[in-house]
Amino acid sequence: MNHEGYVPIRARLAGEDLDFLAGARDELLVFAELGLRLLDLHQPRDAGGITSDTAHPILRCRSCMWRWPCPTFRAMAESFGAQPSALTESA
């Protein structure tokens, strides 16, 4: 495959190789969609209640209700290479 993502005509691939690559591409797209759906579920929301710092209210995950950032979001963000300090700044 070249840098543009195309297989040059000179490449000699068997039909099984192309079938495998097509299947792998489809599976990767489904996996990426799953990741996006998980990120969509795990978002911060105001936990409500009384707080002494009105500028920075306590946030909880709208799906699992853990304190923000929740373990699911933290694990996904760290797997994408986010720094731990960046997780608390984004909230």
mmCIF file with all atom_site columns, C-alpha atoms in Angstrom, residues 6-85:
data_model
loop_
_atom_site.group_PDB
_atom_site.id
_atom_site.type_symbol
_atom_site.label_atom_id
_atom_site.label_alt_id
_atom_site.label_comp_id
_atom_site.label_asym_id
_atom_site.label_entity_id
_atom_site.label_seq_id
_atom_site.pdbx_PDB_ins_code
_atom_site.Cartn_x
_atom_site.Cartn_y
_atom_site.Cartn_z
_atom_site.occupancy
_atom_site.B_iso_or_equiv
_atom_site.pdbx_formal_charge
_atom_site.auth_seq_id
_atom_site.auth_comp_id
_atom_site.auth_asym_id
_atom_site.auth_atom_id
_atom_site.pdbx_PDB_model_num
ATOM 1  C CA . TYR A 1 6  ? -3.931  2.582   -2.452 1.00 0.00 ? 6  TYR A CA 1
ATOM 2  C CA . VAL A 1 7  ? -2.476  -0.744  -3.523 1.00 0.00 ? 7  VAL A CA 1
ATOM 3  C CA . PRO A 1 8  ? -0.219  -0.231  -6.530 1.00 0.00 ? 8  PRO A CA 1
ATOM 4  C CA . ILE A 1 9  ? -1.101  -2.255  -9.629 1.00 0.00 ? 9  ILE A CA 1
ATOM 5  C CA . ARG A 1 10 ? 2.303   -3.964  -9.428 1.00 0.00 ? 10 ARG A CA 1
ATOM 6  C CA . ALA A 1 11 ? 1.391   -5.558  -6.117 1.00 0.00 ? 11 ALA A CA 1
ATOM 7  C CA . ARG A 1 12 ? 0.562   -9.241  -6.376 1.00 0.00 ? 12 ARG A CA 1
ATOM 8  C CA . LEU A 1 13 ? -2.103  -10.090 -3.856 1.00 0.00 ? 13 LEU A CA 1
ATOM 9  C CA . ALA A 1 14 ? -4.210  -13.210 -3.821 1.00 0.00 ? 14 ALA A CA 1
ATOM 10 C CA . GLY A 1 15 ? -7.978  -12.898 -3.687 1.00 0.00 ? 15 GLY A CA 1
ATOM 11 C CA . GLU A 1 16 ? -7.902  -14.189 -0.120 1.00 0.00 ? 16 GLU A CA 1
ATOM 12 C CA . ASP A 1 17 ? -5.547  -11.366 0.849  1.00 0.00 ? 17 ASP A CA 1
ATOM 13 C CA . LEU A 1 18 ? -7.913  -8.763  -0.559 1.00 0.00 ? 18 LEU A CA 1
ATOM 14 C CA . ASP A 1 19 ? -10.877 -10.415 1.178  1.00 0.00 ? 19 ASP A CA 1
ATOM 15 C CA . PHE A 1 20 ? -8.958  -10.355 4.460  1.00 0.00 ? 20 PHE A CA 1
ATOM 16 C CA . LEU A 1 21 ? -8.050  -6.679  4.031  1.00 0.00 ? 21 LEU A CA 1
ATOM 17 C CA . ALA A 1 22 ? -11.659 -5.764  3.218  1.00 0.00 ? 22 ALA A CA 1
ATOM 18 C CA . GLY A 1 23 ? -12.911 -7.648  6.273  1.00 0.00 ? 23 GLY A CA 1
ATOM 19 C CA . ALA A 1 24 ? -10.274 -6.054  8.498  1.00 0.00 ? 24 ALA A CA 1
ATOM 20 C CA . ARG A 1 25 ? -11.267 -2.602  7.246  1.00 0.00 ? 25 ARG A CA 1
ATOM 21 C CA . ASP A 1 26 ? -14.932 -3.267  8.023  1.00 0.00 ? 26 ASP A CA 1
ATOM 22 C CA . GLU A 1 27 ? -14.094 -4.576  11.500 1.00 0.00 ? 27 GLU A CA 1
ATOM 23 C CA . LEU A 1 28 ? -11.928 -1.537  12.222 1.00 0.00 ? 28 LEU A CA 1
ATOM 24 C CA . LEU A 1 29 ? -14.760 0.798   11.208 1.00 0.00 ? 29 LEU A CA 1
ATOM 25 C CA . VAL A 1 30 ? -17.183 -1.043  13.514 1.00 0.00 ? 30 VAL A CA 1
ATOM 26 C CA . PHE A 1 31 ? -14.655 -0.874  16.363 1.00 0.00 ? 31 PHE A CA 1
ATOM 27 C CA . ALA A 1 32 ? -14.156 2.866   15.816 1.00 0.00 ? 32 ALA A CA 1
ATOM 28 C CA . GLU A 1 33 ? -17.931 3.362   15.866 1.00 0.00 ? 33 GLU A CA 1
ATOM 29 C CA . LEU A 1 34 ? -18.114 1.487   19.173 1.00 0.00 ? 34 LEU A CA 1
ATOM 30 C CA . GLY A 1 35 ? -15.467 3.788   20.639 1.00 0.00 ? 35 GLY A CA 1
ATOM 31 C CA . LEU A 1 36 ? -17.374 6.865   19.516 1.00 0.00 ? 36 LEU A CA 1
ATOM 32 C CA . ARG A 1 37 ? -20.588 5.518   21.016 1.00 0.00 ? 37 ARG A CA 1
ATOM 33 C CA . LEU A 1 38 ? -18.825 4.850   24.337 1.00 0.00 ? 38 LEU A CA 1
ATOM 34 C CA . LEU A 1 39 ? -17.407 8.366   24.371 1.00 0.00 ? 39 LEU A CA 1
ATOM 35 C CA . ASP A 1 40 ? -20.862 9.739   23.606 1.00 0.00 ? 40 ASP A CA 1
ATOM 36 C CA . LEU A 1 41 ? -22.324 7.874   26.588 1.00 0.00 ? 41 LEU A CA 1
ATOM 37 C CA . HIS A 1 42 ? -19.624 8.980   29.030 1.00 0.00 ? 42 HIS A CA 1
ATOM 38 C CA . GLN A 1 43 ? -19.782 12.767  29.187 1.00 0.00 ? 43 GLN A CA 1
ATOM 39 C CA . PRO A 1 44 ? -19.672 15.126  32.157 1.00 0.00 ? 44 PRO A CA 1
ATOM 40 C CA . ARG A 1 45 ? -22.724 16.736  33.666 1.00 0.00 ? 45 ARG A CA 1
ATOM 41 C CA . ASP A 1 46 ? -23.340 18.880  36.704 1.00 0.00 ? 46 ASP A CA 1
ATOM 42 C CA . ALA A 1 47 ? -23.849 16.656  39.731 1.00 0.00 ? 47 ALA A CA 1
ATOM 43 C CA . GLY A 1 48 ? -26.137 19.188  41.339 1.00 0.00 ? 48 GLY A CA 1
ATOM 44 C CA . GLY A 1 49 ? -26.120 19.793  45.044 1.00 0.00 ? 49 GLY A CA 1
ATOM 45 C CA . ILE A 1 50 ? -24.452 22.449  47.114 1.00 0.00 ? 50 ILE A CA 1
ATOM 46 C CA . THR A 1 51 ? -20.861 23.411  46.427 1.00 0.00 ? 51 THR A CA 1
ATOM 47 C CA . SER A 1 52 ? -18.597 26.077  47.882 1.00 0.00 ? 52 SER A CA 1
ATOM 48 C CA . ASP A 1 53 ? -16.941 26.678  44.499 1.00 0.00 ? 53 ASP A CA 1
ATOM 49 C CA . THR A 1 54 ? -19.688 27.790  42.118 1.00 0.00 ? 54 THR A CA 1
ATOM 50 C CA . ALA A 1 55 ? -17.179 28.458  39.326 1.00 0.00 ? 55 ALA A CA 1
ATOM 51 C CA . HIS A 1 56 ? -16.108 24.794  39.321 1.00 0.00 ? 56 HIS A CA 1
ATOM 52 C CA . PRO A 1 57 ? -19.081 22.595  40.261 1.00 0.00 ? 57 PRO A CA 1
ATOM 53 C CA . ILE A 1 58 ? -18.639 18.888  40.908 1.00 0.00 ? 58 ILE A CA 1
ATOM 54 C CA . LEU A 1 59 ? -19.121 16.957  37.673 1.00 0.00 ? 59 LEU A CA 1
ATOM 55 C CA . ARG A 1 60 ? -20.300 13.386  37.301 1.00 0.00 ? 60 ARG A CA 1
ATOM 56 C CA . CYS A 1 61 ? -20.480 11.109  34.273 1.00 0.00 ? 61 CYS A CA 1
ATOM 57 C CA . ARG A 1 62 ? -23.982 11.194  32.824 1.00 0.00 ? 62 ARG A CA 1
ATOM 58 C CA . SER A 1 63 ? -23.886 7.432   32.195 1.00 0.00 ? 63 SER A CA 1
ATOM 59 C CA . CYS A 1 64 ? -22.202 5.755   35.169 1.00 0.00 ? 64 CYS A CA 1
ATOM 60 C CA . MET A 1 65 ? -22.422 8.681   37.651 1.00 0.00 ? 65 MET A CA 1
ATOM 61 C CA . TRP A 1 66 ? -18.775 8.371   38.780 1.00 0.00 ? 66 TRP A CA 1
ATOM 62 C CA . ARG A 1 67 ? -16.926 11.629  39.453 1.00 0.00 ? 67 ARG A CA 1
ATOM 63 C CA . TRP A 1 68 ? -15.643 13.142  36.252 1.00 0.00 ? 68 TRP A CA 1
ATOM 64 C CA . PRO A 1 69 ? -13.562 11.945  34.500 1.00 0.00 ? 69 PRO A CA 1
ATOM 65 C CA . CYS A 1 70 ? -15.049 8.505   35.020 1.00 0.00 ? 70 CYS A CA 1
ATOM 66 C CA . PRO A 1 71 ? -12.895 5.356   34.791 1.00 0.00 ? 71 PRO A CA 1
ATOM 67 C CA . THR A 1 72 ? -14.271 4.475   31.334 1.00 0.00 ? 72 THR A CA 1
ATOM 68 C CA . PHE A 1 73 ? -13.497 7.887   29.863 1.00 0.00 ? 73 PHE A CA 1
ATOM 69 C CA . ARG A 1 74 ? -10.090 7.995   31.576 1.00 0.00 ? 74 ARG A CA 1
ATOM 70 C CA . ALA A 1 75 ? -9.117  4.564   30.197 1.00 0.00 ? 75 ALA A CA 1
ATOM 71 C CA . MET A 1 76 ? -10.212 5.495   26.683 1.00 0.00 ? 76 MET A CA 1
ATOM 72 C CA . ALA A 1 77 ? -8.455  8.861   26.779 1.00 0.00 ? 77 ALA A CA 1
ATOM 73 C CA . GLU A 1 78 ? -5.230  7.323   28.101 1.00 0.00 ? 78 GLU A CA 1
ATOM 74 C CA . SER A 1 79 ? -5.310  4.690   25.357 1.00 0.00 ? 79 SER A CA 1
ATOM 75 C CA . PHE A 1 80 ? -5.429  7.542   22.830 1.00 0.00 ? 80 PHE A CA 1
ATOM 76 C CA . GLY A 1 81 ? -2.367  9.111   24.467 1.00 0.00 ? 81 GLY A CA 1
ATOM 77 C CA . ALA A 1 82 ? -3.993  11.909  26.495 1.00 0.00 ? 82 ALA A CA 1
ATOM 78 C CA . GLN A 1 83 ? -1.993  13.144  29.477 1.00 0.00 ? 83 GLN A CA 1
ATOM 79 C CA . PRO A 1 84 ? -3.671  12.648  32.893 1.00 0.00 ? 84 PRO A CA 1
ATOM 80 C CA . SER A 1 85 ? -3.528  16.407  33.581 1.00 0.00 ? 85 SER A CA 1
#
